């Protein structure tokens, strides 16, 4: 039930772009994206809801393909502050709504170098 | 503006001891969650509570129990701690299941 994230790790130079993917074997109600810095709690970035409504974060965007049960997070013109581990979280679709839980992938470690 | 508060922040237990991790949120959220985080495993859901009075098992519930004491508080109990339960534990809450989750600062638990 845990969504699969790829890649596991990415190393970028400042200004480069990155894409992180998340796929689920279950039909999804929503996909969340979070970033965690070392030693800190995860922090919300974005949520993508079934039906297309999206809430977001400036300079970071995401897509949600409901049919393929996949989401991708796009980080453009990366900054040093983008470094951290990115997690996707999924809510399983249940009778048209959310099952009520939030299951996370194993994470993608992003390192941005000067 | 406390958000989600977890106590304690650090704990060392001996194998077989019991303890309760406390979590409280002041945002009037309906949903609350307990996760454990281990290297390379991501955040794994232990239990969740979609509303006051309900609790459900997550991915890794064995060895744990929970109580949704009221809308604000959601506690996690280890009845007989094992070294495999050494981990960082995070509590989180959200207004409903489809809105952003806010995390507490975590409890680093070591079982020796």
PDB file of C-alpha atoms in Angstrom:
ATOM      1  CA  UNK A   1       0.000   0.000   0.000  1.00  0.00           C
ATOM      2  CA  UNK A   2       3.029   2.261   0.459  1.00  0.00           C
ATOM      3  CA  UNK A   3       3.471   4.430  -2.664  1.00  0.00           C
ATOM      4  CA  UNK A   4       6.685   4.038  -4.641  1.00  0.00           C
ATOM      5  CA  UNK A   5       8.897   7.087  -5.092  1.00  0.00           C
ATOM      6  CA  UNK A   6      11.638   7.562  -7.654  1.00  0.00           C
ATOM      7  CA  UNK A   7      14.434   8.376  -7.760  1.00  0.00           C
ATOM      8  CA  UNK A   8      15.703   7.512  -4.287  1.00  0.00           C
ATOM      9  CA  UNK A   9      18.257  10.306  -4.405  1.00  0.00           C
ATOM     10  CA  UNK A  10      19.115  13.291  -6.596  1.00  0.00           C
ATOM     11  CA  UNK A  11      22.130  15.597  -6.627  1.00  0.00           C
ATOM     12  CA  UNK A  12      21.719  18.960  -8.347  1.00  0.00           C
ATOM     13  CA  UNK A  13      23.656  22.150  -8.915  1.00  0.00           C
ATOM     14  CA  UNK A  14      21.935  25.393  -7.996  1.00  0.00           C
ATOM     15  CA  UNK A  15      19.622  26.476 -10.776  1.00  0.00           C
ATOM     16  CA  UNK A  16      18.995  22.986 -12.137  1.00  0.00           C
ATOM     17  CA  UNK A  17      15.572  21.345 -12.275  1.00  0.00           C
ATOM     18  CA  UNK A  18      14.375  18.081 -10.762  1.00  0.00           C
ATOM     19  CA  UNK A  19      11.370  15.799 -11.025  1.00  0.00           C
ATOM     20  CA  UNK A  20      10.309  13.376  -8.299  1.00  0.00           C
ATOM     21  CA  UNK A  21       7.753  10.713  -9.073  1.00  0.00           C
ATOM     22  CA  UNK A  22       5.223   8.899  -6.903  1.00  0.00           C
ATOM     23  CA  UNK A  23       3.062   5.969  -7.946  1.00  0.00           C
ATOM     24  CA  UNK A  24       0.443   3.916  -6.153  1.00  0.00           C
ATOM     25  CA  UNK A  25      -1.106   0.497  -6.733  1.00  0.00           C
ATOM     26  CA  UNK A  26      -4.411   1.808  -5.348  1.00  0.00           C
ATOM     27  CA  UNK A  27      -6.891   4.364  -6.689  1.00  0.00           C
ATOM     28  CA  UNK A  28      -6.118   7.677  -5.054  1.00  0.00           C
ATOM     29  CA  UNK A  29      -8.242  10.423  -3.565  1.00  0.00           C
ATOM     30  CA  UNK A  30      -5.365  12.808  -3.080  1.00  0.00           C
ATOM     31  CA  UNK A  31      -1.597  13.107  -3.136  1.00  0.00           C
ATOM     32  CA  UNK A  32       0.377  15.193  -0.646  1.00  0.00           C
ATOM     33  CA  UNK A  33       3.982  16.350  -0.913  1.00  0.00           C
ATOM     34  CA  UNK A  34       6.183  17.176   2.091  1.00  0.00           C
ATOM     35  CA  UNK A  35       9.807  18.153   2.606  1.00  0.00           C
ATOM     36  CA  UNK A  36      11.853  17.163   5.628  1.00  0.00           C
ATOM     37  CA  UNK A  37      15.146  18.729   6.644  1.00  0.00           C
ATOM     38  CA  UNK A  38      17.560  16.656   8.700  1.00  0.00           C
ATOM     39  CA  UNK A  39      16.482  16.419  12.331  1.00  0.00           C
ATOM     40  CA  UNK A  40      13.218  18.256  11.714  1.00  0.00           C
ATOM     41  CA  UNK A  41       9.581  17.373  11.178  1.00  0.00           C
ATOM     42  CA  UNK A  42       8.125  17.076   7.672  1.00  0.00           C
ATOM     43  CA  UNK A  43       6.617  20.286   6.316  1.00  0.00           C
ATOM     44  CA  UNK A  44       3.710  20.488   3.887  1.00  0.00           C
ATOM     45  CA  UNK A  45       4.386  21.618   0.327  1.00  0.00           C
ATOM     46  CA  UNK A  46       1.385  20.774  -1.772  1.00  0.00           C
ATOM     47  CA  UNK A  47      -1.782  18.735  -2.067  1.00  0.00           C
ATOM     48  CA  UNK A  48      -3.420  17.501  -5.259  1.00  0.00           C
ATOM     49  CA  UNK A  49      -7.001  16.393  -5.022  1.00  0.00           C
ATOM     50  CA  UNK A  50      -9.047  14.019  -7.127  1.00  0.00           C
ATOM     51  CA  UNK A  51     -10.846  16.126  -9.663  1.00  0.00           C
ATOM     52  CA  UNK A  52      -7.981  18.488 -10.269  1.00  0.00           C
ATOM     53  CA  UNK A  53      -8.075  21.093  -7.508  1.00  0.00           C
ATOM     54  CA  UNK A  54      -4.531  21.920  -6.541  1.00  0.00           C
ATOM     55  CA  UNK A  55      -2.994  23.886  -3.722  1.00  0.00           C
ATOM     56  CA  UNK A  56       0.599  24.763  -4.009  1.00  0.00           C
ATOM     57  CA  UNK A  57       3.809  26.393  -3.199  1.00  0.00           C
ATOM     58  CA  UNK A  58       5.553  29.056  -5.265  1.00  0.00           C
ATOM     59  CA  UNK A  59       8.255  27.762  -7.640  1.00  0.00           C
ATOM     60  CA  UNK A  60       7.362  24.160  -6.873  1.00  0.00           C
ATOM     61  CA  UNK A  61       4.571  22.536  -8.816  1.00  0.00           C
ATOM     62  CA  UNK A  62       3.062  19.098  -9.185  1.00  0.00           C
ATOM     63  CA  UNK A  63       0.814  17.019 -11.385  1.00  0.00           C
ATOM     64  CA  UNK A  64      -1.623  14.246 -10.533  1.00  0.00           C
ATOM     65  CA  UNK A  65      -2.671  11.643 -13.074  1.00  0.00           C
ATOM     66  CA  UNK A  66      -5.665   9.933 -11.453  1.00  0.00           C
ATOM     67  CA  UNK A  67      -5.969   7.235 -14.119  1.00  0.00           C
ATOM     68  CA  UNK A  68      -2.338   6.180 -13.771  1.00  0.00           C
ATOM     69  CA  UNK A  69      -2.395   6.705  -9.991  1.00  0.00           C
ATOM     70  CA  UNK A  70       0.755   8.775 -10.290  1.00  0.00           C
ATOM     71  CA  UNK A  71       1.990  12.167  -9.218  1.00  0.00           C
ATOM     72  CA  UNK A  72       5.119  14.126 -10.013  1.00  0.00           C
ATOM     73  CA  UNK A  73       6.723  17.009  -8.130  1.00  0.00           C
ATOM     74  CA  UNK A  74       8.610  19.590 -10.204  1.00  0.00           C
ATOM     75  CA  UNK A  75      11.293  21.743  -8.641  1.00  0.00           C
ATOM     76  CA  UNK A  76      12.553  24.438 -10.979  1.00  0.00           C
ATOM     77  CA  UNK A  77      15.658  26.594 -10.692  1.00  0.00           C
ATOM     78  CA  UNK A  78      16.674  24.782  -7.517  1.00  0.00           C
ATOM     79  CA  UNK A  79      18.095  26.682  -4.569  1.00  0.00           C
ATOM     80  CA  UNK A  80      20.298  25.483  -1.724  1.00  0.00           C
ATOM     81  CA  UNK A  81      17.250  25.663   0.531  1.00  0.00           C
ATOM     82  CA  UNK A  82      15.529  22.958  -1.535  1.00  0.00           C
ATOM     83  CA  UNK A  83      17.834  20.321  -0.061  1.00  0.00           C
ATOM     84  CA  UNK A  84      16.083  17.735   2.056  1.00  0.00           C
ATOM     85  CA  UNK A  85      14.049  14.563   1.763  1.00  0.00           C
ATOM     86  CA  UNK A  86      10.792  14.768  -0.166  1.00  0.00           C
ATOM     87  CA  UNK A  87       7.899  12.500   0.690  1.00  0.00           C
ATOM     88  CA  UNK A  88       4.706  11.849  -1.166  1.00  0.00           C
ATOM     89  CA  UNK A  89       1.696  10.875   0.900  1.00  0.00           C
ATOM     90  CA  UNK A  90      -1.385   9.232  -0.532  1.00  0.00           C
ATOM     91  CA  UNK A  91      -4.998   9.011   0.536  1.00  0.00           C
ATOM     92  CA  UNK A  92      -6.713   5.944  -0.857  1.00  0.00           C
ATOM     93  CA  UNK A  93     -10.028   6.408  -2.645  1.00  0.00           C
ATOM     94  CA  UNK A  94     -12.878   4.795  -0.751  1.00  0.00           C
ATOM     95  CA  UNK A  95     -16.524   5.013  -1.927  1.00  0.00           C
ATOM     96  CA  UNK A  96     -15.882   8.323  -3.650  1.00  0.00           C
ATOM     97  CA  UNK A  97     -14.080   9.877  -0.716  1.00  0.00           C
ATOM     98  CA  UNK A  98     -10.951   9.411   1.320  1.00  0.00           C
ATOM     99  CA  UNK A  99     -10.251   6.270   3.319  1.00  0.00           C
ATOM    100  CA  UNK A 100      -9.065   8.655   6.010  1.00  0.00           C
ATOM    101  CA  UNK A 101      -5.456   7.602   6.358  1.00  0.00           C
ATOM    102  CA  UNK A 102      -2.309   9.117   4.858  1.00  0.00           C
ATOM    103  CA  UNK A 103       0.375   6.693   3.660  1.00  0.00           C
ATOM    104  CA  UNK A 104       3.850   7.939   2.774  1.00  0.00           C
ATOM    105  CA  UNK A 105       6.507   6.706   0.402  1.00  0.00           C
ATOM    106  CA  UNK A 106      10.097   6.042   1.417  1.00  0.00           C
ATOM    107  CA  UNK A 107      11.264   9.458   0.329  1.00  0.00           C
ATOM    108  CA  UNK A 108      13.611  11.036  -2.193  1.00  0.00           C
ATOM    109  CA  UNK A 109      16.762  12.680  -0.868  1.00  0.00           C
ATOM    110  CA  UNK A 110      17.553  15.873  -2.777  1.00  0.00           C
ATOM    111  CA  UNK A 111      20.931  17.557  -2.419  1.00  0.00           C
ATOM    112  CA  UNK A 112      21.541  20.927  -4.032  1.00  0.00           C
ATOM    113  CA  UNK A 113      25.194  21.959  -4.365  1.00  0.00           C
ATOM    114  CA  UNK A 114      26.542  25.482  -4.992  1.00  0.00           C
TER     115      UNK A 114
ATOM    116  CA  UNK B   1       0.603  29.168  18.280  1.00  0.00           C
ATOM    117  CA  UNK B   2       1.681  25.699  19.436  1.00  0.00           C
ATOM    118  CA  UNK B   3       0.281  23.506  16.626  1.00  0.00           C
ATOM    119  CA  UNK B   4       1.066  19.842  17.374  1.00  0.00           C
ATOM    120  CA  UNK B   5       2.896  19.136  20.618  1.00  0.00           C
ATOM    121  CA  UNK B   6       4.535  15.805  21.400  1.00  0.00           C
ATOM    122  CA  UNK B   7       5.985  14.691  24.694  1.00  0.00           C
ATOM    123  CA  UNK B   8       8.555  13.519  25.542  1.00  0.00           C
ATOM    124  CA  UNK B   9      11.160  14.575  22.952  1.00  0.00           C
ATOM    125  CA  UNK B  10      13.615  11.842  23.933  1.00  0.00           C
ATOM    126  CA  UNK B  11      13.186   8.573  25.818  1.00  0.00           C
ATOM    127  CA  UNK B  12      15.291   5.538  26.605  1.00  0.00           C
ATOM    128  CA  UNK B  13      13.453   2.377  27.662  1.00  0.00           C
ATOM    129  CA  UNK B  14      14.575  -1.044  28.705  1.00  0.00           C
ATOM    130  CA  UNK B  15      13.158  -4.039  26.872  1.00  0.00           C
ATOM    131  CA  UNK B  16       9.796  -4.968  28.364  1.00  0.00           C
ATOM    132  CA  UNK B  17       9.039  -1.570  29.851  1.00  0.00           C
ATOM    133  CA  UNK B  18       5.902   0.292  28.894  1.00  0.00           C
ATOM    134  CA  UNK B  19       5.332   3.935  28.096  1.00  0.00           C
ATOM    135  CA  UNK B  20       2.859   6.332  26.523  1.00  0.00           C
ATOM    136  CA  UNK B  21       3.738   8.982  23.970  1.00  0.00           C
ATOM    137  CA  UNK B  22       1.501  12.013  24.234  1.00  0.00           C
ATOM    138  CA  UNK B  23       0.263  14.188  21.385  1.00  0.00           C
ATOM    139  CA  UNK B  24      -1.972  17.247  21.511  1.00  0.00           C
ATOM    140  CA  UNK B  25      -3.088  19.690  18.827  1.00  0.00           C
ATOM    141  CA  UNK B  26      -4.718  23.082  19.269  1.00  0.00           C
ATOM    142  CA  UNK B  27      -6.020  23.553  15.714  1.00  0.00           C
ATOM    143  CA  UNK B  28      -9.417  21.876  16.188  1.00  0.00           C
ATOM    144  CA  UNK B  29      -8.420  19.163  13.714  1.00  0.00           C
ATOM    145  CA  UNK B  30     -10.529  16.058  13.213  1.00  0.00           C
ATOM    146  CA  UNK B  31      -7.860  13.651  11.981  1.00  0.00           C
ATOM    147  CA  UNK B  32      -4.788  12.599  13.912  1.00  0.00           C
ATOM    148  CA  UNK B  33      -1.995  10.157  13.035  1.00  0.00           C
ATOM    149  CA  UNK B  34       0.970   8.356  14.541  1.00  0.00           C
ATOM    150  CA  UNK B  35       3.979   7.507  12.359  1.00  0.00           C
ATOM    151  CA  UNK B  36       7.334   5.935  12.938  1.00  0.00           C
ATOM    152  CA  UNK B  37      10.373   6.885  10.894  1.00  0.00           C
ATOM    153  CA  UNK B  38      13.303   4.547  10.394  1.00  0.00           C
ATOM    154  CA  UNK B  39      16.278   5.061   8.048  1.00  0.00           C
ATOM    155  CA  UNK B  40      15.387   4.143   4.487  1.00  0.00           C
ATOM    156  CA  UNK B  41      11.787   3.267   5.371  1.00  0.00           C
ATOM    157  CA  UNK B  42      10.099   6.641   5.146  1.00  0.00           C
ATOM    158  CA  UNK B  43       7.167   7.471   7.410  1.00  0.00           C
ATOM    159  CA  UNK B  44       5.102   4.429   8.242  1.00  0.00           C
ATOM    160  CA  UNK B  45       1.599   4.834   9.626  1.00  0.00           C
ATOM    161  CA  UNK B  46       1.011   3.068  12.931  1.00  0.00           C
ATOM    162  CA  UNK B  47      -2.532   4.139  13.790  1.00  0.00           C
ATOM    163  CA  UNK B  48      -4.833   6.947  12.806  1.00  0.00           C
ATOM    164  CA  UNK B  49      -8.017   8.539  14.052  1.00  0.00           C
ATOM    165  CA  UNK B  50     -10.302  10.090  11.444  1.00  0.00           C
ATOM    166  CA  UNK B  51     -12.512  11.674  14.091  1.00  0.00           C
ATOM    167  CA  UNK B  52     -12.972  11.822  17.833  1.00  0.00           C
ATOM    168  CA  UNK B  53     -14.007   8.404  19.105  1.00  0.00           C
ATOM    169  CA  UNK B  54     -12.611   6.367  16.206  1.00  0.00           C
ATOM    170  CA  UNK B  55      -9.227   4.745  15.695  1.00  0.00           C
ATOM    171  CA  UNK B  56      -7.939   2.472  12.936  1.00  0.00           C
ATOM    172  CA  UNK B  57      -4.833   0.437  12.273  1.00  0.00           C
ATOM    173  CA  UNK B  58      -2.274   1.680   9.830  1.00  0.00           C
ATOM    174  CA  UNK B  59       0.604  -0.162   8.161  1.00  0.00           C
ATOM    175  CA  UNK B  60       2.552  -1.249  11.255  1.00  0.00           C
ATOM    176  CA  UNK B  61       0.216  -1.472  14.290  1.00  0.00           C
ATOM    177  CA  UNK B  62       1.666  -4.539  16.017  1.00  0.00           C
ATOM    178  CA  UNK B  63       3.032  -3.798  19.472  1.00  0.00           C
ATOM    179  CA  UNK B  64       1.168  -0.496  19.815  1.00  0.00           C
ATOM    180  CA  UNK B  65      -2.152   0.757  21.123  1.00  0.00           C
ATOM    181  CA  UNK B  66      -3.738   4.169  20.821  1.00  0.00           C
ATOM    182  CA  UNK B  67      -6.346   6.283  22.550  1.00  0.00           C
ATOM    183  CA  UNK B  68      -8.165   9.274  21.128  1.00  0.00           C
ATOM    184  CA  UNK B  69      -8.846  10.829  24.489  1.00  0.00           C
ATOM    185  CA  UNK B  70     -10.741  13.794  23.068  1.00  0.00           C
ATOM    186  CA  UNK B  71     -10.564  15.914  19.937  1.00  0.00           C
ATOM    187  CA  UNK B  72      -7.241  17.440  20.975  1.00  0.00           C
ATOM    188  CA  UNK B  73      -5.307  14.438  22.240  1.00  0.00           C
ATOM    189  CA  UNK B  74      -4.125  11.186  20.652  1.00  0.00           C
ATOM    190  CA  UNK B  75      -1.765   8.986  22.643  1.00  0.00           C
ATOM    191  CA  UNK B  76       0.385   6.030  21.567  1.00  0.00           C
ATOM    192  CA  UNK B  77       1.192   3.270  24.035  1.00  0.00           C
ATOM    193  CA  UNK B  78       3.926   0.673  23.939  1.00  0.00           C
ATOM    194  CA  UNK B  79       2.878  -2.081  26.336  1.00  0.00           C
ATOM    195  CA  UNK B  80       6.115  -4.064  26.276  1.00  0.00           C
ATOM    196  CA  UNK B  81       8.873  -2.243  24.440  1.00  0.00           C
ATOM    197  CA  UNK B  82      11.191  -4.162  22.107  1.00  0.00           C
ATOM    198  CA  UNK B  83      14.474  -3.060  20.482  1.00  0.00           C
ATOM    199  CA  UNK B  84      12.671  -3.171  17.089  1.00  0.00           C
ATOM    200  CA  UNK B  85      10.570  -0.244  18.308  1.00  0.00           C
ATOM    201  CA  UNK B  86      13.613   2.016  18.454  1.00  0.00           C
ATOM    202  CA  UNK B  87      12.614   4.814  16.106  1.00  0.00           C
ATOM    203  CA  UNK B  88      11.573   8.423  15.745  1.00  0.00           C
ATOM    204  CA  UNK B  89       7.844   8.800  16.297  1.00  0.00           C
ATOM    205  CA  UNK B  90       5.823  11.606  14.754  1.00  0.00           C
ATOM    206  CA  UNK B  91       2.305  12.655  15.556  1.00  0.00           C
ATOM    207  CA  UNK B  92       0.381  14.622  12.932  1.00  0.00           C
ATOM    208  CA  UNK B  93      -3.058  16.167  12.555  1.00  0.00           C
ATOM    209  CA  UNK B  94      -5.225  17.533   9.779  1.00  0.00           C
ATOM    210  CA  UNK B  95      -8.579  19.281   9.576  1.00  0.00           C
ATOM    211  CA  UNK B  96      -9.940  16.502   7.418  1.00  0.00           C
ATOM    212  CA  UNK B  97      -8.277  13.688   5.535  1.00  0.00           C
ATOM    213  CA  UNK B  98      -7.848  15.714   2.367  1.00  0.00           C
ATOM    214  CA  UNK B  99      -6.133  18.750   3.824  1.00  0.00           C
ATOM    215  CA  UNK B 100      -2.533  19.328   4.796  1.00  0.00           C
ATOM    216  CA  UNK B 101      -1.129  17.503   7.785  1.00  0.00           C
ATOM    217  CA  UNK B 102       0.835  19.296  10.489  1.00  0.00           C
ATOM    218  CA  UNK B 103       3.539  17.347  12.292  1.00  0.00           C
ATOM    219  CA  UNK B 104       4.838  17.494  15.814  1.00  0.00           C
ATOM    220  CA  UNK B 105       8.591  17.735  16.410  1.00  0.00           C
ATOM    221  CA  UNK B 106       8.973  14.016  17.021  1.00  0.00           C
ATOM    222  CA  UNK B 107       9.955  11.696  19.859  1.00  0.00           C
ATOM    223  CA  UNK B 108      13.263   9.883  19.586  1.00  0.00           C
ATOM    224  CA  UNK B 109      12.792   6.548  21.349  1.00  0.00           C
ATOM    225  CA  UNK B 110      15.573   4.090  22.061  1.00  0.00           C
ATOM    226  CA  UNK B 111      14.829   0.634  23.465  1.00  0.00           C
ATOM    227  CA  UNK B 112      17.841  -1.160  24.939  1.00  0.00           C
TER     228      UNK B 112
END
